[in-house]
C-alpha cells in the first residue's frame, strides 16, 4: 500500500538529570509508488567548546521505488508521539483516491491532479485531499480501530465532501422511499 514506518527512541533525556521519556512514530506513504524510510548516514559536528565530532545525528529519509517525473508524487507523513512506558501508537495510511471519486488518467498526471490519503490514528479516520497540486481538504470522515486499521466511514460526510469538491456522488442513494406513487383522488379516511 506504499506506507512505511520508523520508530524513534530517545538516546538521552533533557540534560543529565532526566532520562528520555518520549518516543516518536513516523508513518509515511507515497501515492506514486512503494515508499520506505532508509538510513541516510551519520552526521557529526562541533559542540559549543569546539570539540570535533561531539554532536552526532543519525539521518533517515523517505524514498519511493518509482522515479518522480513531471507527474509528481503525493506523500503524507504522520508523527505520533507516545511515552516510553507504553507500546507504540498504531497509524495506518492508505490511498483513498477511488473512494473519493478520483478517476485514473491516461497521461500519467494522476497523483498531482487528484489524490486522497486516508489516515487512521487512534480511533479517528481522516482524509487528506490534494486537487490540482494543492492541499484542498483535511477532514475527519469516520472512526477506526487503531490496532487493526479497520474503518467505518460516515457516508454522509463522504457525500458532503464529494459534493463540496464537485465529484459525482458515488455513494448509494437511500432506499427508504415510497413504494407507490400518490394518486390524485385519495380515498377518504373513515370516521367513527
Backbone as a printed PyTorch tensor [residue, N CA C, xyz], in Angstrom:
tensor([[[  0.8120,  -1.2070,   0.0000],
         [  0.0000,   0.0000,   0.0000],
         [  0.8480,   1.2610,   0.0000]],

        [[  2.1640,   1.1670,  -0.0520],
         [  3.0420,   2.3300,  -0.1330],
         [  3.3890,   2.9470,   1.1960]],

        [[  2.8900,   2.4310,   2.3280],
         [  3.1520,   3.0360,   3.6310],
         [  4.3600,   2.3850,   4.2970]],

        [[  5.0470,   3.1740,   5.1100],
         [  6.2290,   2.7050,   5.8250],
         [  6.2960,   3.4410,   7.1550]],

        [[  6.9550,   2.8220,   8.1410],
         [  7.0110,   3.3990,   9.4830],
         [  8.4270,   3.3450,  10.0310]],

        [[  8.7910,   4.3610,  10.7990],
         [ 10.0440,   4.3700,  11.5420],
         [  9.7140,   4.7740,  12.9820]],

        [[ 10.2960,   4.0780,  13.9600],
         [ 10.0390,   4.3220,  15.3680],
         [ 11.2890,   4.9490,  15.9790]],

        [[ 11.1620,   6.1640,  16.4650],
         [ 12.3000,   6.9010,  17.0250],
         [ 12.3130,   6.7630,  18.5430]],

        [[ 13.4410,   6.3210,  19.0790],
         [ 13.6180,   6.1310,  20.5220],
         [ 14.6760,   7.1230,  21.0110]],

        [[ 14.5070,   7.6740,  22.2130],
         [ 15.4840,   8.6430,  22.7150],
         [ 16.7910,   7.9850,  23.1230]],

        [[ 17.9010,   8.6360,  22.7990],
         [ 19.2160,   8.1650,  23.2430],
         [ 19.5710,   8.7940,  24.5790]],

        [[ 18.9480,   9.9240,  24.8890],
         [ 19.1870,  10.6030,  26.1520],
         [ 17.9870,  11.4850,  26.4520]],

        [[ 17.9790,  12.0810,  27.6180],
         [ 16.8960,  12.9670,  28.0030],
         [ 17.3240,  14.4160,  27.8790]],

        [[ 16.6540,  15.2460,  28.6510],
         [ 16.9720,  16.6710,  28.6510],
         [ 18.0680,  16.8880,  29.6860]],

        [[ 19.2700,  17.1200,  29.2210],
         [ 20.3910,  17.2840,  30.1390],
         [ 20.7480,  15.9650,  30.8230]],

        [[ 21.5280,  16.0320,  31.8620],
         [ 21.9830,  14.8210,  32.5440],
         [ 21.0650,  14.4440,  33.7020]],

        [[ 20.0390,  15.2390,  33.9730],
         [ 19.2060,  14.9950,  35.1450],
         [ 17.9120,  14.2480,  34.8410]],

        [[ 17.5970,  13.9910,  33.5760],
         [ 16.3390,  13.3270,  33.2610],
         [ 16.5030,  12.3980,  32.0630]],

        [[ 16.0260,  11.1880,  32.1930],
         [ 16.0960,  10.2320,  31.0880],
         [ 15.0630,  10.5770,  30.0200]],

        [[ 15.2720,  10.0360,  28.8250],
         [ 14.3180,  10.2540,  27.7470],
         [ 12.9850,   9.6260,  28.0830]],

        [[ 11.8890,  10.3490,  27.8510],
         [ 10.5750,   9.8410,  28.2400],
         [  9.5720,   9.7830,  27.0960]],

        [[  9.9900,  10.1010,  25.8990],
         [  9.0490,  10.0960,  24.7840],
         [  9.6280,   9.4670,  23.5340]],

        [[  8.7900,   8.7650,  22.8070],
         [  9.1540,   8.1740,  21.5250],
         [  8.3310,   8.8430,  20.4290]],

        [[  8.7570,   8.6660,  19.2000],
         [  8.0150,   9.2000,  18.0700],
         [  7.8950,   8.1690,  16.9690]],

        [[  6.6810,   7.9480,  16.5140],
         [  6.4300,   7.0250,  15.4200],
         [  6.0760,   7.8550,  14.1890]],

        [[  6.8780,   7.7200,  13.1370],
         [  6.6040,   8.4540,  11.9020],
         [  6.1710,   7.4440,  10.8480]],

        [[  4.9980,   7.6590,  10.2880],
         [  4.4720,   6.8080,   9.2200],
         [  4.3430,   7.6620,   7.9740]],

        [[  4.8130,   7.1330,   6.8530],
         [  4.7520,   7.8590,   5.5940],
         [  4.1440,   7.0020,   4.5010]],

        [[  3.5810,   7.6620,   3.4970],
         [  3.0070,   6.9660,   2.3450],
         [  3.3480,   7.7460,   1.0810]],

        [[  3.5970,   7.0160,   0.0240],
         [  3.8210,   7.5910,  -1.2980],
         [  2.7070,   7.0910,  -2.2050]],

        [[  1.9280,   8.0020,  -2.7630],
         [  0.8370,   7.6140,  -3.6540],
         [  1.3940,   7.1080,  -4.9810]],

        [[  2.5430,   7.6270,  -5.3960],
         [  3.1170,   7.2740,  -6.6900],
         [  3.8750,   5.9590,  -6.7250]],

        [[  4.0690,   5.2880,  -5.6050],
         [  4.8110,   4.0270,  -5.5970],
         [  5.0670,   3.5500,  -4.1870]],

        [[  5.6930,   2.4080,  -4.0700],
         [  6.0080,   1.8570,  -2.7570],
         [  7.0570,   2.7410,  -2.0860]],

        [[  6.7570,   3.2350,  -0.8970],
         [  7.6840,   4.1060,  -0.1950],
         [  8.2790,   3.4380,   1.0210]],

        [[  9.4590,   3.9000,   1.4290],
         [ 10.0960,   3.3540,   2.6240],
         [ 11.0940,   4.3610,   3.1770]],

        [[ 11.3790,   4.2170,   4.4710],
         [ 12.4130,   5.0240,   5.1020],
         [ 13.7380,   4.2940,   4.9670]],

        [[ 14.8050,   5.0400,   4.6700],
         [ 16.1360,   4.4550,   4.5660],
         [ 17.0970,   5.2600,   5.4330]],

        [[ 18.0900,   4.5630,   5.9870],
         [ 19.1250,   5.2090,   6.7870],
         [ 19.9980,   6.0460,   5.8640]],

        [[ 20.2440,   7.2830,   6.2450],
         [ 20.9660,   8.2110,   5.3810],
         [ 22.3180,   8.6180,   5.9590]],

        [[ 22.7960,   7.9220,   6.9740],
         [ 24.1440,   8.1870,   7.4670],
         [ 24.1930,   8.9520,   8.7730]],

        [[ 25.4160,   9.0750,   9.2510],
         [ 25.7020,   9.7640,  10.4990],
         [ 26.3540,  11.1050,  10.1830]],

        [[ 25.8480,  12.1370,  10.8060],
         [ 26.4100,  13.4810,  10.6500],
         [ 26.9800,  13.8860,  12.0020]],

        [[ 28.2190,  14.3960,  12.0050],
         [ 28.8170,  14.8620,  13.2570],
         [ 29.1530,  16.3430,  13.1170]],

        [[ 29.2760,  16.9790,  14.2740],
         [ 29.5630,  18.4100,  14.2680],
         [ 30.3020,  18.7770,  15.5580]],

        [[ 30.8180,  20.0130,  15.5830],
         [ 31.4670,  20.5500,  16.7670],
         [ 30.4150,  20.8870,  17.8090]],

        [[ 30.7800,  20.7940,  19.0950],
         [ 29.8940,  21.2950,  20.1380],
         [ 30.2870,  22.7440,  20.4440]],

        [[ 29.7030,  23.3400,  21.4710],
         [ 29.9820,  24.7600,  21.7590],
         [ 31.3980,  25.0110,  22.2640]],

        [[ 32.1080,  23.9510,  22.6600],
         [ 33.5020,  24.0920,  23.0780],
         [ 34.4530,  23.7270,  21.9440]],

        [[ 33.8910,  23.5630,  20.7420],
         [ 34.6230,  23.2590,  19.5160],
         [ 35.3050,  21.8850,  19.5520]],

        [[ 34.7260,  20.9640,  20.2910],
         [ 35.2190,  19.5940,  20.2900],
         [ 34.7320,  18.9110,  19.0150]],

        [[ 35.6450,  18.4490,  18.1710],
         [ 35.1980,  17.8480,  16.9080],
         [ 34.4190,  16.5450,  17.1310]],

        [[ 33.4370,  16.3200,  16.3070],
         [ 32.6090,  15.1030,  16.2830],
         [ 31.8860,  14.8430,  17.5980]],

        [[ 31.6450,  15.8790,  18.3860],
         [ 30.9830,  15.7040,  19.6840],
         [ 29.4700,  15.5260,  19.5280]],

        [[ 28.8740,  16.2180,  18.5850],
         [ 27.4350,  16.1040,  18.3530],
         [ 27.1980,  15.1340,  17.2040]],

        [[ 26.3130,  14.1800,  17.4510],
         [ 26.0400,  13.1590,  16.4350],
         [ 24.5580,  13.1470,  16.1050]],

        [[ 24.2860,  13.0190,  14.8360],
         [ 22.9070,  12.9870,  14.3740],
         [ 22.7700,  11.9130,  13.3050]],

        [[ 21.8530,  11.0010,  13.5160],
         [ 21.5880,   9.9730,  12.5130],
         [ 20.4090,  10.4280,  11.6770]],

        [[ 20.5860,  10.3600,  10.3730],
         [ 19.5430,  10.8520,   9.4670],
         [ 18.8730,   9.6910,   8.7440]],

        [[ 17.6230,   9.8790,   8.4130],
         [ 16.9020,   8.9490,   7.5570],
         [ 16.0630,   9.7790,   6.5950]],

        [[ 15.6740,   9.1670,   5.5110],
         [ 14.8470,   9.8590,   4.5260],
         [ 13.8420,   8.8860,   3.9530]],

        [[ 12.8250,   9.4230,   3.3160],
         [ 11.7580,   8.6190,   2.7220],
         [ 11.9820,   8.5740,   1.2190]],

        [[ 11.9870,   7.3760,   0.6570],
         [ 12.2060,   7.2010,  -0.7800],
         [ 11.0710,   6.3630,  -1.3650]],

        [[ 10.9070,   6.4740,  -2.6640],
         [  9.9110,   5.6940,  -3.3810],
         [ 10.6230,   4.8240,  -4.4030]],

        [[ 10.0480,   3.6790,  -4.7350],
         [ 10.6770,   2.8050,  -5.7190],
         [ 10.4930,   3.3210,  -7.1470]],

        [[  9.6190,   4.2990,  -7.3430],
         [  9.4250,   4.8930,  -8.6630],
         [ 10.1200,   6.2420,  -8.7470]],

        [[ 10.7060,   6.5230,  -9.8930],
         [ 11.2960,   7.8360, -10.1240],
         [ 10.1700,   8.8540, -10.2600]],

        [[ 10.3040,   9.9820,  -9.5930],
         [  9.2840,  11.0170,  -9.6830],
         [  9.5710,  11.8720, -10.9050]],

        [[  8.6250,  11.8990, -11.8080],
         [  8.7550,  12.6710, -13.0390],
         [  7.8460,  13.8800, -13.0190]],

        [[  7.4820,  14.3900, -14.1800],
         [  6.6270,  15.5810, -14.2400],
         [  5.2310,  15.3460, -13.6760]],

        [[  4.8300,  14.0610, -13.5390],
         [  3.5070,  13.7680, -12.9790],
         [  3.4560,  14.0220, -11.4820]],

        [[  4.6200,  14.1230, -10.8300],
         [  4.6920,  14.4110,  -9.4050],
         [  4.3930,  13.2030,  -8.5470]],

        [[  4.3470,  13.4190,  -7.2640],
         [  4.0090,  12.3810,  -6.2980],
         [  3.3840,  13.0760,  -5.0990]],

        [[  2.4980,  12.3990,  -4.4490],
         [  1.8990,  12.8970,  -3.2170],
         [  2.4210,  12.0070,  -2.0980]],

        [[  2.9900,  12.6400,  -1.0820],
         [  3.4940,  11.9220,   0.0800],
         [  2.8950,  12.5580,   1.3270]],

        [[  2.5000,  11.7120,   2.2540],
         [  1.9320,  12.1930,   3.5160],
         [  2.6850,  11.5380,   4.6640]],

        [[  2.8590,  12.2800,   5.7520],
         [  3.5710,  11.7900,   6.9260],
         [  2.7840,  12.1440,   8.1800]],

        [[  2.7620,  11.2080,   9.1200],
         [  2.1220,  11.4370,  10.4140],
         [  3.1500,  11.1430,  11.4950]],

        [[  3.3380,  12.0850,  12.4070],
         [  4.2050,  11.8940,  13.5730],
         [  3.3000,  11.6940,  14.7780]],

        [[  3.3900,  10.5250,  15.3950],
         [  2.5990,  10.2170,  16.5820],
         [  3.5540,   9.9770,  17.7410]],

        [[  3.4270,  10.7860,  18.7780],
         [  4.2990,  10.6080,  19.9490],
         [  3.6170,   9.6980,  20.9640]],

        [[  4.4440,   9.0150,  21.7530],
         [  3.9160,   8.1690,  22.8170],
         [  4.9880,   8.0080,  23.8860]],

        [[  4.5810,   7.8020,  25.1430],
         [  5.5450,   7.6680,  26.2390],
         [  6.3760,   6.3890,  26.1090]],

        [[  7.5930,   6.4180,  26.6290],
         [  8.4700,   5.2440,  26.5690],
         [  7.9160,   4.0800,  27.3820]],

        [[  6.9960,   4.3550,  28.2940],
         [  6.4260,   3.2970,  29.1380],
         [  5.2620,   2.5740,  28.4630]],

        [[  4.8510,   3.0010,  27.2590],
         [  3.7180,   2.3770,  26.5630],
         [  4.1560,   1.8080,  25.2260]],

        [[  3.2890,   0.9700,  24.6480],
         [  3.5360,   0.4400,  23.3160],
         [  3.3310,   1.5410,  22.2710]],

        [[  3.8930,   1.3220,  21.1070],
         [  3.7860,   2.3060,  20.0250],
         [  2.3390,   2.5150,  19.6110]],

        [[  2.0250,   3.7470,  19.2560],
         [  0.7200,   4.0960,  18.7110],
         [  0.6140,   3.4990,  17.3170]],

        [[ -0.5680,   3.0250,  16.9540],
         [ -0.7750,   2.4890,  15.6080],
         [ -1.2540,   3.5870,  14.6750]],

        [[ -0.6100,   3.6820,  13.5320],
         [ -1.0020,   4.6370,  12.4890],
         [ -1.1150,   3.8500,  11.1900]],

        [[ -2.2290,   4.0030,  10.4910],
         [ -2.4370,   3.3290,   9.2120],
         [ -2.7180,   4.3840,   8.1500]],

        [[ -1.9160,   4.3940,   7.0890],
         [ -2.1180,   5.2960,   5.9600],
         [ -2.4180,   4.4630,   4.7200]],

        [[ -3.4560,   4.8340,   3.9920],
         [ -3.8140,   4.1480,   2.7510],
         [ -4.2540,   5.1630,   1.7060]],

        [[ -4.2720,   4.7190,   0.4700],
         [ -4.7150,   5.5480,  -0.6480],
         [ -6.2340,   5.4420,  -0.7440]],

        [[ -6.9440,   6.5720,  -0.7030],
         [ -8.4090,   6.5660,  -0.7620],
         [ -8.9300,   7.2900,  -1.9990]],

        [[ -8.0940,   7.4040,  -3.0470],
         [ -8.4830,   8.1500,  -4.2450],
         [ -9.7350,   7.5780,  -4.9050]],

        [[ -9.8440,   6.2650,  -4.9860],
         [-11.0220,   5.6700,  -5.6190],
         [-12.2810,   5.8850,  -4.7910]],

        [[-12.1590,   5.8220,  -3.4500],
         [-13.3200,   6.0760,  -2.5900],
         [-13.8030,   7.5150,  -2.7270]],

        [[-12.8800,   8.4430,  -2.9480],
         [-13.2510,   9.8430,  -3.1340],
         [-13.9380,  10.0530,  -4.4730]],

        [[-13.4770,   9.3530,  -5.5020],
         [-14.0360,   9.5300,  -6.8360],
         [-13.0140,  10.0180,  -7.8410]],

        [[-11.7190,   9.9880,  -7.4840],
         [-10.6750,  10.3540,  -8.4390],
         [-10.6940,   9.3450,  -9.5900]],

        [[-10.5980,   9.8380, -10.7930],
         [-10.6100,   8.9810, -11.9720],
         [ -9.1880,   8.8570, -12.4790]],

        [[ -8.7700,   7.6490, -12.8180],
         [ -7.4310,   7.4530, -13.3770],
         [ -7.3260,   8.1710, -14.7060]],

        [[ -6.1720,   8.7920, -14.9340],
         [ -5.9420,   9.4790, -16.1950],
         [ -4.9360,   8.6890, -17.0070]],

        [[ -4.9190,   8.9130, -18.3030],
         [ -4.0210,   8.1550, -19.1730],
         [ -2.7150,   8.8740, -19.4390]],

        [[ -2.6280,  10.1540, -19.1160],
         [ -1.4000,  10.8900, -19.4230],
         [ -0.4180,  10.9280, -18.2620]],

        [[ -0.6470,  10.1370, -17.2100],
         [  0.3420,   9.9790, -16.1430],
         [  0.3740,  11.0770, -15.1070]],

        [[ -0.6260,  11.9620, -15.0520],
         [ -0.5760,  13.0570, -14.0820],
         [ -1.4990,  12.8190, -12.8930]],

        [[ -1.9190,  11.5910, -12.6640],
         [ -2.8840,  11.2740, -11.6180],
         [ -2.5030,  11.7670, -10.2250]],

        [[ -1.3190,  11.4840,  -9.6910],
         [ -1.0850,  11.8360,  -8.2840],
         [ -1.2410,  13.3190,  -7.9740]],

        [[ -0.7910,  14.1810,  -8.8360],
         [ -0.8310,  15.6080,  -8.5380],
         [ -2.2000,  16.2200,  -8.8590]],

        [[ -2.9630,  15.5830,  -9.7640],
         [ -4.2690,  16.1030, -10.1640],
         [ -5.3310,  15.7730,  -9.1260]],

        [[ -5.3380,  14.5320,  -8.6550],
         [ -6.3760,  14.1090,  -7.7100],
         [ -5.8410,  12.9750,  -6.8490]],

        [[ -5.6550,  13.2410,  -5.5580],
         [ -5.1800,  12.2190,  -4.6260],
         [ -5.8980,  12.3480,  -3.2970]],

        [[ -5.9790,  11.2280,  -2.6190],
         [ -6.5890,  11.1900,  -1.2940],
         [ -5.8050,  10.1960,  -0.4510]],

        [[ -5.3800,  10.6190,   0.7270],
         [ -4.7040,   9.7290,   1.6690],
         [ -5.6040,   9.6100,   2.8890]],

        [[ -5.8710,   8.3680,   3.2760],
         [ -6.7020,   8.0830,   4.4380],
         [ -5.7930,   7.7420,   5.6120]],

        [[ -5.9740,   8.4580,   6.7220],
         [ -5.1500,   8.2490,   7.9130],
         [ -6.0150,   7.7620,   9.0590]],

        [[ -5.6550,   6.6070,   9.6090],
         [ -6.3070,   6.0690,  10.8040],
         [ -5.3220,   6.2320,  11.9520]],

        [[ -5.6680,   7.0780,  12.9010],
         [ -4.8190,   7.3290,  14.0620],
         [ -5.7050,   7.2750,  15.2940]],

        [[ -5.3570,   6.4210,  16.2290],
         [ -6.1700,   6.1660,  17.4200],
         [ -7.5250,   5.6410,  16.9700]],

        [[ -8.5740,   6.4340,  17.0960],
         [ -9.9110,   5.9630,  16.7260],
         [-10.5720,   6.8270,  15.6650]],

        [[ -9.8120,   7.6970,  15.0100],
         [-10.3890,   8.5950,  14.0090],
         [ -9.7770,   8.3490,  12.6410]],

        [[-10.6230,   8.4620,  11.6110],
         [-10.1750,   8.3570,  10.2270],
         [-10.2930,   9.7350,   9.5980]],

        [[ -9.2110,  10.1900,   8.9780],
         [ -9.2120,  11.4790,   8.2920],
         [ -8.8340,  11.2810,   6.8370]],

        [[ -9.3580,  12.1430,   6.0000],
         [ -8.9480,  12.1740,   4.5960],
         [ -8.1450,  13.4430,   4.3600]],

        [[ -7.0180,  13.2970,   3.6580],
         [ -6.1860,  14.4070,   3.2240],
         [ -6.2800,  14.4090,   1.7000]],

        [[ -6.8340,  15.4760,   1.1380],
         [ -7.1480,  15.5070,  -0.2970],
         [ -6.3250,  16.5860,  -0.9950]],

        [[ -5.6830,  16.1820,  -2.1060],
         [ -4.9250,  17.0910,  -2.9590],
         [ -5.5920,  17.1230,  -4.3240]],

        [[ -5.9350,  18.3260,  -4.7850],
         [ -6.5190,  18.5160,  -6.1110],
         [ -5.7090,  19.5530,  -6.8650]],

        [[ -5.3660,  19.2450,  -8.0880],
         [ -4.6060,  20.1520,  -8.9590],
         [ -3.3570,  20.6980,  -8.2820]],

        [[ -2.6580,  19.8430,  -7.5500],
         [ -1.3810,  20.2020,  -6.9510],
         [ -1.4710,  20.9980,  -5.6640]],

        [[ -2.6720,  21.1970,  -5.1190],
         [ -2.8240,  21.9860,  -3.8990],
         [ -3.5830,  21.1840,  -2.8440]],

        [[ -3.1650,  21.3220,  -1.5910],
         [ -3.8910,  20.6980,  -0.4990],
         [ -5.2670,  21.3370,  -0.4370]],

        [[ -6.3050,  20.5350,  -0.6380],
         [ -7.6600,  21.0730,  -0.7290],
         [ -8.4860,  20.8620,   0.5200]],

        [[ -8.2390,  19.7660,   1.2490],
         [ -9.1230,  19.4630,   2.3700],
         [ -8.4820,  18.4360,   3.2950]],

        [[ -8.6610,  18.6430,   4.5900],
         [ -8.3300,  17.6390,   5.6030],
         [ -9.5550,  17.5660,   6.4980]],

        [[-10.1560,  16.3660,   6.5900],
         [-11.3870,  16.2600,   7.3640],
         [-11.5100,  14.8690,   7.9780]],

        [[-12.0740,  14.8100,   9.1860],
         [-12.4010,  13.5330,   9.8220],
         [-13.6220,  12.9730,   9.1140]],

        [[-13.5160,  11.6950,   8.6700],
         [-14.5980,  11.0920,   7.8840],
         [-15.1750,   9.8350,   8.5250]],

        [[-14.7380,   9.4890,   9.7180],
         [-15.2800,   8.2970,  10.3590],
         [-14.4420,   7.8500,  11.5330]],

        [[-14.6230,   6.5840,  11.8860],
         [-13.9070,   6.0040,  13.0130],
         [-13.1300,   4.7850,  12.5390]],

        [[-12.1670,   4.3720,  13.3630],
         [-11.3750,   3.1890,  13.0210],
         [-10.8940,   2.5110,  14.2820]],

        [[-10.4610,   1.2880,  14.0970],
         [ -9.8220,   0.5270,  15.1640],
         [ -8.3270,   0.7120,  14.9650]],

        [[ -7.6870,   1.4590,  15.8510],
         [ -6.2790,   1.7810,  15.6930],
         [ -5.3590,   0.5840,  15.6220]],

        [[ -5.7140,  -0.5210,  16.2770],
         [ -4.8180,  -1.6670,  16.2680],
         [ -4.9140,  -2.4740,  14.9770]],

        [[ -6.1120,  -2.6200,  14.4240],
         [ -6.2610,  -3.4250,  13.2080],
         [ -6.3270,  -2.5790,  11.9400]],

        [[ -6.6820,  -1.3010,  12.0780],
         [ -6.8150,  -0.4420,  10.9060],
         [ -8.1610,  -0.5450,  10.2280]],

        [[ -9.1020,  -1.3510,  10.7730],
         [-10.4290,  -1.4420,  10.1600],
         [-11.1570,  -0.1150,  10.3430]],

        [[-11.8990,   0.2810,   9.3000],
         [-12.5100,   1.6140,   9.3050],
         [-14.0190,   1.5290,   9.1530]],

        [[-14.6750,   2.6120,   9.5950],
         [-16.1040,   2.7770,   9.4380],
         [-16.3160,   4.2210,   8.9830]],

        [[-16.5220,   4.4120,   7.6790],
         [-16.7030,   5.7520,   7.1320],
         [-18.1200,   6.2490,   7.3830]],

        [[-18.2500,   7.5320,   7.6850],
         [-19.5530,   8.1860,   7.7820],
         [-19.9080,   8.6340,   6.3740]],

        [[-20.8220,   7.9180,   5.7210],
         [-21.1200,   8.1760,   4.3130],
         [-21.7730,   9.5330,   4.0870]],

        [[-22.4240,  10.1110,   5.1130],
         [-22.9700,  11.4670,   4.9740],
         [-21.8290,  12.4740,   4.8210]],

        [[-20.7630,  12.2980,   5.5980],
         [-19.6010,  13.1890,   5.4930],
         [-18.9100,  12.9910,   4.1490]],

        [[-18.7320,  11.7300,   3.7230],
         [-18.0930,  11.4390,   2.4340],
         [-18.8880,  12.0680,   1.2970]],

        [[-20.2260,  11.9210,   1.3150],
         [-21.0720,  12.5280,   0.2800],
         [-20.9480,  14.0470,   0.2900]],

        [[-20.8800,  14.6290,   1.4860],
         [-20.7220,  16.0770,   1.5990],
         [-19.3980,  16.5560,   1.0110]],

        [[-18.3260,  15.7930,   1.2470],
         [-17.0160,  16.1390,   0.6820],
         [-17.0680,  16.0470,  -0.8390]],

        [[-17.6590,  14.9690,  -1.3580],
         [-17.7650,  14.8070,  -2.8090],
         [-18.5460,  15.9570,  -3.4220]],

        [[-19.6360,  16.3680,  -2.7870],
         [-20.4430,  17.4880,  -3.2790],
         [-19.6530,  18.7920,  -3.2070]],

        [[-18.9780,  19.0160,  -2.0800],
         [-18.2020,  20.2390,  -1.8740],
         [-17.0830,  20.3860,  -2.9130]],

        [[-16.4430,  19.2710,  -3.2760],
         [-15.3170,  19.3190,  -4.2130],
         [-15.7320,  19.0960,  -5.6700]],

        [[-17.0300,  18.8890,  -5.9130],
         [-17.5180,  18.7710,  -7.2850],
         [-17.4080,  17.3880,  -7.8950]],

        [[-17.2920,  16.3490,  -7.0620],
         [-17.2480,  14.9830,  -7.5710],
         [-18.6640,  14.4680,  -7.7340]],

        [[-18.8770,  13.5520,  -8.6950],
         [-20.1960,  12.9110,  -8.7410],
         [-20.3750,  12.0710,  -7.4920]],

        [[-21.5740,  12.0620,  -6.9650],
         [-21.8470,  11.3070,  -5.7430],
         [-21.7690,   9.8200,  -6.0590]],

        [[-20.7710,   9.1420,  -5.4820],
         [-20.5850,   7.7100,  -5.7510],
         [-21.1550,   6.8430,  -4.6430]],

        [[-21.7670,   7.4790,  -3.6210],
         [-22.3470,   6.6900,  -2.5390],
         [-23.7610,   6.2850,  -2.9250]],

        [[-24.2330,   5.1200,  -2.4730],
         [-25.5710,   4.6680,  -2.8560],
         [-26.6640,   5.5730,  -2.3140]],

        [[-27.7330,   5.7080,  -3.1060],
         [-28.8730,   6.5310,  -2.6950],
         [-29.6690,   5.7900,  -1.6280]],

        [[-30.3860,   6.5400,  -0.7720],
         [-31.1990,   5.8680,   0.2470],
         [-32.2950,   5.0310,  -0.4140]],

        [[-32.6580,   3.9360,   0.2350],
         [-33.6630,   3.0380,  -0.3390],
         [-35.0010,   3.1270,   0.3840]],

        [[-35.1610,   4.0270,   1.3050],
         [-36.3860,   4.0900,   2.1050],
         [-37.4620,   4.9720,   1.5020]],

        [[-37.6470,   4.9900,   0.1730],
         [-38.6530,   5.8390,  -0.4600],
         [-40.0190,   5.1870,  -0.4740]],

        [[-41.0240,   5.9270,  -0.9580],
         [-42.3760,   5.3650,  -1.0260],
         [-42.4400,   4.2270,  -2.0370]],

        [[-43.3310,   3.2770,  -1.7890],
         [-43.4500,   2.1160,  -2.6750],
         [-44.4450,   2.3470,  -3.7960]],

        [[-45.4280,   3.2630,  -3.6250],
         [-46.4070,   3.5700,  -4.6700],
         [-46.4350,   5.0720,  -4.8800]],

        [[-46.7710,   5.4450,  -6.0970],
         [-46.9260,   6.8710,  -6.3660],
         [-48.2360,   7.3520,  -5.7740]],

        [[-48.3000,   8.6090,  -5.3090],
         [-49.5660,   9.1240,  -4.7670],
         [-50.5970,   9.2810,  -5.8940]],

        [[-51.8520,   9.1400,  -5.5430],
         [-52.9260,   9.3100,  -6.5280],
         [-53.5480,  10.6830,  -6.3680]],

        [[-54.2450,  11.1360,  -7.4350],
         [-54.9060,  12.4420,  -7.3660],
         [-56.1910,  12.3690,  -6.5530]],

        [[-56.7820,  11.1840,  -6.4610],
         [-58.0410,  11.0200,  -5.7350],
         [-57.8220,  10.0910,  -4.5500]],

        [[-57.3270,  10.6230,  -3.4470],
         [-57.1000,   9.7480,  -2.2970],
         [-58.4220,   9.2300,  -1.7320]],

        [[-58.3860,   8.0510,  -1.1860],
         [-59.5820,   7.5110,  -0.5630],
         [-59.7910,   8.1970,   0.7850]],

        [[-61.0470,   8.5010,   1.0980],
         [-61.2920,   9.1830,   2.3660],
         [-61.0350,   8.2440,   3.5560]],

        [[-60.6200,   8.8470,   4.6480],
         [-60.3690,   8.0900,   5.8630],
         [-61.7090,   7.9580,   6.5830]],

        [[-62.1160,   6.7250,   6.9090],
         [-63.4010,   6.5660,   7.6000],
         [-63.3300,   7.1530,   9.0110]],

        [[-64.4270,   7.7540,   9.4240],
         [-64.5120,   8.3050,  10.7830],
         [-65.5410,   7.5050,  11.5560]],

        [[-65.3610,   7.3670,  12.8100],
         [-66.3080,   6.6270,  13.6450],
         [-67.0800,   7.5090,  14.5640]]])
